[in-house]
Short mmCIF file of C-alpha atoms and ligand atoms in Angstrom, two decimals:
data_model
loop_
_atom_site.label_atom_id
_atom_site.label_comp_id
_atom_site.label_asym_id
_atom_site.label_seq_id
_atom_site.Cartn_x
_atom_site.Cartn_y
_atom_site.Cartn_z
CA UNK O 18 -33.55 43.09 75.12
CA UNK O 19 -34.24 46.73 74.20
CA UNK O 20 -31.38 49.02 73.22
CA UNK O 21 -31.83 52.27 75.12
CA UNK O 22 -29.88 55.52 75.11
CA UNK O 23 -30.26 58.08 77.91
CA UNK O 24 -28.79 61.59 77.77
CA UNK O 25 -27.78 63.38 80.96
CA UNK O 26 -27.37 60.10 82.86
CA UNK O 27 -24.98 61.36 85.54
CA UNK O 28 -27.67 62.01 88.15
CA UNK O 29 -31.34 62.60 88.87
CA UNK O 30 -33.96 61.27 86.46
CA UNK O 31 -31.40 60.17 83.85
CA UNK O 32 -29.46 58.01 86.30
CA UNK O 33 -32.69 56.40 87.54
CA UNK O 34 -33.73 55.48 83.98
CA UNK O 35 -30.34 53.77 83.51
CA UNK O 36 -30.63 51.90 86.82
CA UNK O 37 -34.19 50.73 86.18
CA UNK O 38 -33.72 49.65 82.58
CA UNK O 39 -30.58 47.69 83.52
CA UNK O 40 -32.50 46.00 86.34
CA UNK O 41 -35.15 45.03 83.78
CA UNK O 42 -32.57 43.33 81.57
CA UNK O 43 -32.19 45.96 78.84
CA UNK O 44 -29.03 47.08 77.00
CA UNK O 45 -28.30 50.64 78.10
CA UNK O 46 -26.11 53.40 76.67
CA UNK O 47 -25.69 56.01 79.40
CA UNK O 48 -24.36 59.28 78.07
CA UNK O 49 -22.56 61.79 80.23
CA UNK O 50 -21.02 65.16 79.62
CA UNK O 51 -17.77 63.52 80.68
CA UNK O 52 -17.12 59.85 81.38
CA UNK O 53 -15.40 59.72 84.76
CA UNK O 54 -14.34 57.05 87.23
CA UNK O 55 -17.49 57.32 89.39
CA UNK O 56 -17.76 54.07 91.40
CA UNK O 57 -21.54 53.84 90.76
CA UNK O 58 -20.86 52.97 87.12
CA UNK O 59 -18.35 50.24 87.95
CA UNK O 60 -20.86 48.80 90.39
CA UNK O 61 -23.72 48.82 87.85
CA UNK O 62 -21.50 47.37 85.12
CA UNK O 63 -20.46 44.62 87.54
CA UNK O 64 -24.06 43.73 88.40
CA UNK O 65 -25.14 43.80 84.72
CA UNK O 66 -22.16 42.55 82.72
CA UNK O 67 -22.10 43.49 79.03
CA UNK O 68 -25.29 45.56 79.20
CA UNK O 69 -24.03 49.02 80.20
CA UNK O 70 -21.91 51.28 78.01
CA UNK O 71 -20.90 54.78 79.06
CA UNK O 72 -20.47 57.27 76.24
CA UNK O 73 -19.35 60.90 76.39
CA UNK O 74 -21.91 63.33 75.01
CA UNK O 75 -22.21 67.02 75.76
CA UNK O 76 -25.59 67.75 74.19
CA UNK O 77 -24.60 71.36 73.51
CA UNK O 78 -22.06 70.17 70.91
CA UNK O 79 -24.26 69.25 67.92
CA UNK O 80 -21.27 69.26 65.56
CA UNK O 81 -20.27 66.04 67.36
CA UNK O 82 -23.60 64.24 66.90
CA UNK O 83 -22.66 62.59 63.59
CA UNK O 84 -19.45 61.22 65.12
CA UNK O 85 -21.44 60.16 68.17
CA UNK O 86 -23.88 58.22 65.96
CA UNK O 87 -20.87 56.48 64.35
CA UNK O 88 -19.48 55.53 67.76
CA UNK O 89 -22.87 54.22 68.83
CA UNK O 90 -23.15 52.12 65.68
CA UNK O 91 -19.88 50.41 66.66
CA UNK O 92 -21.82 49.01 69.63
CA UNK O 93 -25.20 48.23 68.07
CA UNK O 94 -26.84 48.41 64.65
CA UNK O 95 -30.13 49.90 65.90
CA UNK O 96 -31.70 51.78 68.77
CA UNK O 97 -35.11 51.00 70.30
CA UNK O 98 -35.50 53.93 72.69
CA UNK O 99 -33.89 57.36 72.85
CA UNK O 100 -34.52 59.32 76.05
CA UNK O 101 -33.74 63.01 75.63
CA UNK O 102 -33.36 63.81 79.31
CA UNK O 103 -30.41 66.21 79.76
CA UNK O 104 -31.61 69.63 80.87
CA UNK O 105 -30.70 72.79 82.74
CA UNK O 106 -32.63 75.37 84.77
CA UNK O 107 -30.88 78.63 85.72
CA UNK O 108 -32.08 79.87 89.10
CA UNK O 109 -32.64 83.41 90.34
CA UNK O 110 -33.94 84.95 87.12
CA UNK O 111 -35.99 88.10 87.73
CA UNK O 112 -37.76 90.40 85.27
CA UNK O 113 -35.34 93.22 84.43
CA UNK O 114 -32.18 91.13 84.71
CA UNK O 115 -32.79 88.09 82.52
CA UNK O 116 -29.56 87.45 80.67
CA UNK O 117 -29.12 86.53 77.02
CA UNK O 118 -26.60 83.86 78.05
CA UNK O 119 -29.20 82.00 80.15
CA UNK O 120 -31.80 82.17 77.37
CA UNK O 121 -29.27 80.88 74.86
CA UNK O 122 -27.85 78.06 76.98
CA UNK O 123 -31.36 76.86 77.90
CA UNK O 124 -32.44 76.88 74.28
CA UNK O 125 -29.28 75.04 73.21
CA UNK O 126 -29.53 72.37 75.94
CA UNK O 127 -33.27 71.91 76.40
CA UNK O 128 -34.65 72.42 72.87
CA UNK O 129 -32.03 72.41 70.10
CA UNK O 130 -30.10 69.43 71.49
CA UNK O 131 -33.00 66.95 71.67
CA UNK O 132 -34.17 68.06 68.23
CA UNK O 133 -30.75 67.67 66.59
CA UNK O 134 -29.79 64.48 68.44
CA UNK O 135 -33.08 62.83 67.48
CA UNK O 136 -32.47 63.86 63.87
CA UNK O 137 -28.94 62.38 63.97
CA UNK O 138 -30.12 59.10 65.51
CA UNK O 139 -33.27 58.65 63.40
CA UNK O 140 -31.62 56.15 60.99
CA UNK O 141 -30.66 53.93 63.94
CA UNK O 142 -34.10 54.30 65.50
CA UNK O 143 -35.77 53.42 62.20
CA UNK O 144 -33.93 50.06 62.31
CA UNK O 145 -35.09 49.44 65.90
CA UNK O 146 -37.83 47.19 67.31
CA UNK O 147 -40.94 49.25 68.13
CA UNK O 148 -38.71 52.33 68.36
CA UNK O 149 -39.62 55.23 70.62
CA UNK O 150 -38.32 58.69 71.49
CA UNK O 151 -39.11 59.99 74.98
CA UNK O 152 -38.50 63.70 75.41
CA UNK O 153 -38.40 64.85 78.98
CA UNK O 154 -40.24 68.15 78.82
CA UNK O 155 -41.92 70.06 81.65
CA UNK O 156 -45.32 71.39 82.56
CA UNK O 157 -43.44 74.71 82.84
CA UNK O 158 -43.26 74.61 79.03
CA UNK O 159 -47.06 74.71 78.76
CA UNK O 160 -48.05 78.17 77.49
CA UNK O 161 -51.66 77.55 78.53
CA UNK O 162 -50.68 76.80 82.15
CA UNK O 163 -48.43 79.80 82.79
CA UNK O 164 -49.98 82.34 85.15
CA UNK O 165 -46.94 84.42 86.12
CA UNK O 166 -43.36 85.41 85.35
CA UNK O 167 -40.93 82.78 86.63
CA UNK O 168 -37.92 80.79 85.36
CA UNK O 169 -38.30 82.38 81.89
CA UNK O 170 -35.26 80.84 80.19
CA UNK O 171 -36.37 77.36 81.21
CA UNK O 172 -40.07 77.88 80.38
CA UNK O 173 -39.29 79.35 76.95
CA UNK O 174 -36.88 76.52 76.12
CA UNK O 175 -39.31 73.78 77.17
CA UNK O 176 -42.08 75.40 75.07
CA UNK O 177 -39.61 75.35 72.17
CA UNK O 178 -38.84 71.69 72.92
CA UNK O 179 -42.55 70.90 72.72
CA UNK O 180 -42.79 72.49 69.29
CA UNK O 181 -39.59 70.76 68.15
CA UNK O 182 -40.94 67.41 69.20
CA UNK O 183 -44.36 68.00 67.73
CA UNK O 184 -42.72 68.76 64.37
CA UNK O 185 -40.36 65.78 64.61
CA UNK O 186 -43.23 63.44 65.45
CA UNK O 187 -44.62 63.77 61.92
CA UNK O 188 -41.35 62.57 60.37
CA UNK O 189 -40.75 59.95 63.06
CA UNK O 190 -44.25 58.46 62.81
CA UNK O 191 -43.77 58.00 59.04
CA UNK O 192 -40.70 55.91 59.91
CA UNK O 193 -42.53 53.79 62.48
CA UNK O 194 -41.02 55.64 65.46
CA UNK O 195 -43.36 56.67 68.28
CA UNK O 196 -42.45 59.86 70.13
CA UNK O 197 -43.84 61.90 72.98
CA UNK O 198 -43.00 64.89 75.18
CA UNK O 199 -43.47 64.02 78.86
CA UNK O 200 -43.66 66.00 82.09
CA UNK O 201 -42.03 63.85 84.81
CA UNK O 202 -43.85 65.62 87.65
CA UNK O 203 -42.11 67.81 90.21
CA UNK O 204 -39.33 65.46 91.19
CA UNK O 205 -36.85 65.46 94.08
CA UNK O 206 -33.56 65.90 92.19
CA UNK O 207 -30.85 68.57 92.12
CA UNK O 208 -33.10 70.47 89.71
CA UNK O 209 -36.42 69.81 91.45
CA UNK O 210 -35.03 70.48 94.93
CA UNK O 211 -35.82 68.85 98.30
CA UNK O 212 -39.41 70.19 98.51
CA UNK O 213 -40.52 68.32 95.39
CA UNK O 214 -43.34 65.90 96.23
CA UNK O 215 -42.34 63.08 93.89
CA UNK O 216 -39.46 60.65 94.48
CA UNK O 217 -37.29 60.09 91.44
CA UNK O 218 -37.98 56.33 91.58
CA UNK O 219 -41.76 56.90 91.43
CA UNK O 220 -41.51 59.36 88.53
CA UNK O 221 -39.28 57.11 86.45
CA UNK O 222 -41.31 53.96 87.20
CA UNK O 223 -44.45 55.76 85.96
CA UNK O 224 -42.75 57.11 82.83
CA UNK O 225 -41.43 53.65 81.93
CA UNK O 226 -44.96 52.23 82.22
CA UNK O 227 -46.31 55.00 79.98
CA UNK O 228 -43.66 54.54 77.30
CA UNK O 229 -44.18 50.74 77.38
CA UNK O 230 -47.88 51.28 76.73
CA UNK O 231 -47.57 54.17 74.23
CA UNK O 232 -50.26 53.97 71.55
CA UNK O 233 -50.10 55.48 68.05
CA UNK O 234 -52.86 57.97 68.93
CA UNK O 235 -50.52 59.36 71.65
CA UNK O 236 -47.59 59.94 69.30
CA UNK O 237 -46.58 63.60 69.11
CA UNK O 238 -48.51 64.52 72.24
CA UNK O 239 -47.57 66.25 75.51
CA UNK O 240 -48.27 63.96 78.44
CA UNK O 241 -47.92 64.18 82.18
CA UNK O 242 -46.44 61.42 84.32
CA UNK O 243 -49.99 60.54 85.45
CA UNK O 244 -50.90 59.68 81.85
CA UNK O 245 -53.04 62.81 81.27
CA UNK O 246 -52.62 64.99 78.18
CA UNK O 247 -51.24 68.46 78.94
CA UNK O 248 -52.26 71.55 76.99
CA UNK O 249 -49.52 73.08 74.83
N1 NAP H 326 -36.85 67.54 88.62
C1 NAP H 326 -37.98 68.05 88.22
O1 NAP H 326 -38.86 68.40 89.03
C2 NAP H 326 -38.27 68.18 86.75
C3 NAP H 326 -39.56 68.65 86.38
C4 NAP H 326 -39.86 68.76 85.03
C5 NAP H 326 -38.92 68.40 84.08
N2 NAP H 326 -37.69 67.97 84.47
C6 NAP H 326 -36.74 67.61 83.41
O2 NAP H 326 -36.18 66.34 83.65
C7 NAP H 326 -34.88 66.24 83.06
C8 NAP H 326 -33.90 65.73 84.10
O3 NAP H 326 -33.90 66.64 85.19
P1 NAP H 326 -33.38 66.27 86.66
O4 NAP H 326 -34.41 66.72 87.59
O5 NAP H 326 -32.88 64.88 86.71
O6 NAP H 326 -32.16 67.32 86.75
P2 NAP H 326 -30.69 67.23 87.34
O7 NAP H 326 -30.68 66.36 88.55
O8 NAP H 326 -30.23 68.63 87.44
O9 NAP H 326 -29.89 66.47 86.19
C9 NAP H 326 -29.70 67.08 84.94
C10 NAP H 326 -28.89 66.15 84.06
O10 NAP H 326 -28.70 66.78 82.78
C11 NAP H 326 -27.32 66.72 82.47
N3 NAP H 326 -26.89 67.78 81.57
C12 NAP H 326 -27.07 69.12 81.69
N4 NAP H 326 -26.48 69.76 80.66
C13 NAP H 326 -25.90 68.80 79.89
C14 NAP H 326 -25.13 68.82 78.70
N5 NAP H 326 -24.82 69.98 78.10
N6 NAP H 326 -24.73 67.65 78.16
C15 NAP H 326 -25.03 66.48 78.78
N7 NAP H 326 -25.72 66.39 79.92
C16 NAP H 326 -26.16 67.54 80.47
C17 NAP H 326 -26.62 66.83 83.82
O11 NAP H 326 -25.28 66.42 83.69
P3 NAP H 326 -24.08 67.03 84.63
O12 NAP H 326 -24.07 66.19 85.89
O13 NAP H 326 -22.87 66.86 83.79
O14 NAP H 326 -24.42 68.46 84.90
C18 NAP H 326 -27.50 65.87 84.63
O15 NAP H 326 -27.15 64.54 84.38
C19 NAP H 326 -34.56 67.65 82.55
O16 NAP H 326 -34.81 67.72 81.18
C20 NAP H 326 -35.54 68.53 83.33
O17 NAP H 326 -35.82 69.72 82.63
C21 NAP H 326 -37.34 67.84 85.78
#
């Protein structure tokens, strides 16, 4: 049974990872900005007794990561998979009125948080079985692919995430931890919107297969949900 932690599990891709890994028999730590009384969690916990723990984690509060690691270690001595999934995308940004607040909050949530949380949880990952870190990035963070000015705060933060994860991969690999940045496709979620071509179930199923099959030569790379390498 793998011990798996998912950030931003309240909805969308994060929730689907929790649902699928529980269905597969894994031990799952679902982290939420705020643990609430949502009936979906009671239902999942009932179907999978003893395998789901909800933990509060606002990823923009890195001063709480050490305490969070302590809390997690009360539940398990090691972690086998960390999924840095929580993310934000401010809408309506136009050249001429991009706000510092949006740039800062995107950087804090989408780039600094995964970097700092991975750093805080590395000792637990290093004790894991075939440990992995999956960073949910975006093709919009590919500098090579950008052809126009759109969603700048998000694009800049995901490019920063890619660099953060590339750097981390050198330290993680030395500790036996495989890591990758992955584009989940354009997915029908609150963020992706109703026109997105990919169902959340299909995206998450494909990402789980890729992380299961991750090879050392893929560590530290930027992959798409179809298994192809993406240019930085
Ligand atoms: N959907 C797509 O087409 C697409 C494409 C490429 C990449 N991605 C990436 O995939 C990941 C998941 O996106 P999604 O489509 O599932 O988006 P979503 O439906 O908007 O869900 C975002 C999740 O992140 C959580 N979150 C945001 N800020 C947080 C914080 N400060 N602390 C803790 N949790 C926080 C949200 O929690 P709350 O409910 O508390 O807000 C929510 O659970 C993101 O990293 C996104 O950039 C998505």
